[in-house]
mmCIF file of C-alpha atoms in Angstrom:
data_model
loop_
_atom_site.group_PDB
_atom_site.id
_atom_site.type_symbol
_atom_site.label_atom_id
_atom_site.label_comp_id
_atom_site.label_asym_id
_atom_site.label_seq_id
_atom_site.Cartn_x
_atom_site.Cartn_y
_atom_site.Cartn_z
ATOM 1 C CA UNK A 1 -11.432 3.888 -15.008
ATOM 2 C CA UNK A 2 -10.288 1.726 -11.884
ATOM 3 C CA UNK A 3 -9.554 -2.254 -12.024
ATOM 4 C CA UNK A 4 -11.318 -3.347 -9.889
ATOM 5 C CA UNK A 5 -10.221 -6.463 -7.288
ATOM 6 C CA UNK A 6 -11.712 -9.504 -8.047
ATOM 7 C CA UNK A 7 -10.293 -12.664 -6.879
ATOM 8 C CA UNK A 8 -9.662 -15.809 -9.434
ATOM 9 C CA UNK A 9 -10.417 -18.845 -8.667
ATOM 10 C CA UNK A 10 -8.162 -22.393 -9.131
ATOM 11 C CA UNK A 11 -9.151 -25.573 -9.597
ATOM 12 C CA UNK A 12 -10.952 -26.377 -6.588
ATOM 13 C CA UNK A 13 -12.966 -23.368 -6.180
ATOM 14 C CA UNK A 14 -10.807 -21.679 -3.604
ATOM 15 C CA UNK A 15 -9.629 -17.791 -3.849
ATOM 16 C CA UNK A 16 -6.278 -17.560 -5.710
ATOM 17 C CA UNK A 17 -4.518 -13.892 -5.301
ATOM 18 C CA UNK A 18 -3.405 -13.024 -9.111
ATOM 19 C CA UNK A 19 -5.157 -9.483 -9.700
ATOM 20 C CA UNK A 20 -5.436 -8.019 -13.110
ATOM 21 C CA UNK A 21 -2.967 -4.793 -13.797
ATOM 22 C CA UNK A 22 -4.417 -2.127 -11.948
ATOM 23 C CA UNK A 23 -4.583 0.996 -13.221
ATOM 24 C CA UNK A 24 -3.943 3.093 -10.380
ATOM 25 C CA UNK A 25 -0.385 3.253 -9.907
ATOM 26 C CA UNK A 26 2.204 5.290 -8.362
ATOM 27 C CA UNK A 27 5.656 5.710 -7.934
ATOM 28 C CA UNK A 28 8.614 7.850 -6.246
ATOM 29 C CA UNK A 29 12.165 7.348 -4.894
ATOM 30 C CA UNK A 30 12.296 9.226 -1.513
ATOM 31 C CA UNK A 31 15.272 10.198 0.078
ATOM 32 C CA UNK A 32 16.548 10.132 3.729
ATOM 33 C CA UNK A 33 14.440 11.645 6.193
ATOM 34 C CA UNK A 34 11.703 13.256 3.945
ATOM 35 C CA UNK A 35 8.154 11.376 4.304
ATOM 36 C CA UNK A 36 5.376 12.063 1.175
ATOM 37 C CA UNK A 37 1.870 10.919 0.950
ATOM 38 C CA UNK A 38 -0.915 10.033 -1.020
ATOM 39 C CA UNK A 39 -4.551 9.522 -0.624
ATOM 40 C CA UNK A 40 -6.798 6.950 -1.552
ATOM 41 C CA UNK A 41 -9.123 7.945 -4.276
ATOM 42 C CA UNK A 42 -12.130 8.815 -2.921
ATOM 43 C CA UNK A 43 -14.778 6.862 -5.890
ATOM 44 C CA UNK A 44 -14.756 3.178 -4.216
ATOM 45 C CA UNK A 45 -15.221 3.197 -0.531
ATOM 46 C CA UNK A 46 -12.993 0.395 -0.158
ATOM 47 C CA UNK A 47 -9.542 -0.292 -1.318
ATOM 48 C CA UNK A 48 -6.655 -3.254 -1.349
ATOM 49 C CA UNK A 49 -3.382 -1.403 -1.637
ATOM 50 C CA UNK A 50 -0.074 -3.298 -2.799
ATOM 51 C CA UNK A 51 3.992 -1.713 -1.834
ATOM 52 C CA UNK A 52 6.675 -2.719 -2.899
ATOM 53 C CA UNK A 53 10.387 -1.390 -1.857
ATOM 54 C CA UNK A 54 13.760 -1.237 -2.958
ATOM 55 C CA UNK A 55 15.530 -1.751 -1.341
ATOM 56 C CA UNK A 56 13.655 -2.265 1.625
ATOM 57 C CA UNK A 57 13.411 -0.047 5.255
ATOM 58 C CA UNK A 58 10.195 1.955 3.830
ATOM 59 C CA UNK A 59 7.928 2.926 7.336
ATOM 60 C CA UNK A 60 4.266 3.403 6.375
ATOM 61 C CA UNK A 61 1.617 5.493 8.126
ATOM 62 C CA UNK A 62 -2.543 4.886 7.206
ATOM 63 C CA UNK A 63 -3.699 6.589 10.239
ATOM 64 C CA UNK A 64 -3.816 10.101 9.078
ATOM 65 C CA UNK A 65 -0.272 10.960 10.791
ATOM 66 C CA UNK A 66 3.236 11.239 8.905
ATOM 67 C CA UNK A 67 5.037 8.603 8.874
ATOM 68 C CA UNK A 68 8.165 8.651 11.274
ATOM 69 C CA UNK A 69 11.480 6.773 11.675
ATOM 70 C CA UNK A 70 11.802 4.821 14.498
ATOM 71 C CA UNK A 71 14.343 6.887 17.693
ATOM 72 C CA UNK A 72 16.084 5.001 20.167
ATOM 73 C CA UNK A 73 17.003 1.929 20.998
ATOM 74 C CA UNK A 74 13.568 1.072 23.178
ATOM 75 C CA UNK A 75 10.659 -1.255 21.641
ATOM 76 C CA UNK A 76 8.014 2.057 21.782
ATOM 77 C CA UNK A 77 4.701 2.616 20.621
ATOM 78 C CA UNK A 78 4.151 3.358 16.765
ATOM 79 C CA UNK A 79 1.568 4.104 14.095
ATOM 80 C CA UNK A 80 4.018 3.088 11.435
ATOM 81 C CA UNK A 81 4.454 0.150 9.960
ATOM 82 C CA UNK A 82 7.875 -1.457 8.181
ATOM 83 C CA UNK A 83 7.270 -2.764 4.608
ATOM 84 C CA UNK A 84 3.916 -3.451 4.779
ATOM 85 C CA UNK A 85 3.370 -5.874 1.552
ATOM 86 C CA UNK A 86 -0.844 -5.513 1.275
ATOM 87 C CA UNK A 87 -3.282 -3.346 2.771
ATOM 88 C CA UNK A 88 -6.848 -3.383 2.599
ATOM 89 C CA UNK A 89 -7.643 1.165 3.281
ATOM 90 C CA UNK A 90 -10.898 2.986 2.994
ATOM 91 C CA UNK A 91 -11.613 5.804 0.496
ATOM 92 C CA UNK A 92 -9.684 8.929 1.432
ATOM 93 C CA UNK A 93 -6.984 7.138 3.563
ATOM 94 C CA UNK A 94 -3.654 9.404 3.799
ATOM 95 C CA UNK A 95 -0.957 6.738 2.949
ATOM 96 C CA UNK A 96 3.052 8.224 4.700
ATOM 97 C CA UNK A 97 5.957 6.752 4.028
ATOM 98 C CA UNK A 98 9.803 7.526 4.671
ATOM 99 C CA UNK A 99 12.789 5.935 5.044
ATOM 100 C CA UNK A 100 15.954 6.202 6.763
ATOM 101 C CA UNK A 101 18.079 4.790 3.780
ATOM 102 C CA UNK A 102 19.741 7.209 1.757
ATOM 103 C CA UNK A 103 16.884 6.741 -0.594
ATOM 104 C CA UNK A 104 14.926 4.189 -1.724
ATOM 105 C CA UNK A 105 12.172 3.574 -4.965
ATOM 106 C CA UNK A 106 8.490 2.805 -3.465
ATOM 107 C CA UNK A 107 5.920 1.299 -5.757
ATOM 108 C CA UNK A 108 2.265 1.710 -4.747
ATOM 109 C CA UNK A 109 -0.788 -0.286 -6.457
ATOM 110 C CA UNK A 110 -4.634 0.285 -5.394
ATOM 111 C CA UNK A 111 -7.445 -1.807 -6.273
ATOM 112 C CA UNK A 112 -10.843 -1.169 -5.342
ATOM 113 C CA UNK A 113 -12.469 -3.733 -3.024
ATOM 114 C CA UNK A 114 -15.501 -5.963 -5.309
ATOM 115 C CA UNK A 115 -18.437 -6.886 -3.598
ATOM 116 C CA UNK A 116 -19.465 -9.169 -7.061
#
């Protein structure tokens, strides 16, 4: 069963980020060059999605394409994003990442998005 997101509250009433332990996680250490995926479970439609790198350089990719390190030495156009810390993703989502380290140990956490 998935944790789902809900928000604490502090002393005045206001939203304080500390989520329970999720318990969708996953891990990998990819290597040089060689982008994986995942995909957002499908049975919430909405999801808040938590990396973390080490070290960092990880490029992410939520728009259906892989993930790609950046060429030349030109500001260009890009669907990647570097080290992305929080994401909020819909159901289904295809999550790329690679780096151009010689390898480095990506964490990824979902929760799904509470309406409550």
């Amino acid at each position: 069963m998935s944790t789902k997101l809900i928000f604490g509250r502090d002393a005045q009433g206001f939203n304080a980020y500390a989520p329970a332990p999720s318990t969708n996680k996953w891990s990998a250490t990819i290597t040089n060059g060689n982008a994986t995926s995942i995909n957002v479970p499908v049975n919430f439609p909405t999801w808040i999605v938590s990396f973390r790198y080490y070290p960092n350089d990880v490029w992410v990719d939520t728009t259906g394409a892989t993930a790609a390190i950046p060429a030349g030495s030109t500001l260009a156009t890009t669907t990647a994003e570097l080290n992305p810390a929080t994401l909020t993703l819909n159901s289904g989502a295809t999550i790329s990442l690679i780096t151009g380290l010689t390898s480095a140990d990506v964490s990824i956490v979902m929760w799904p998005k509470s309406y409550e």
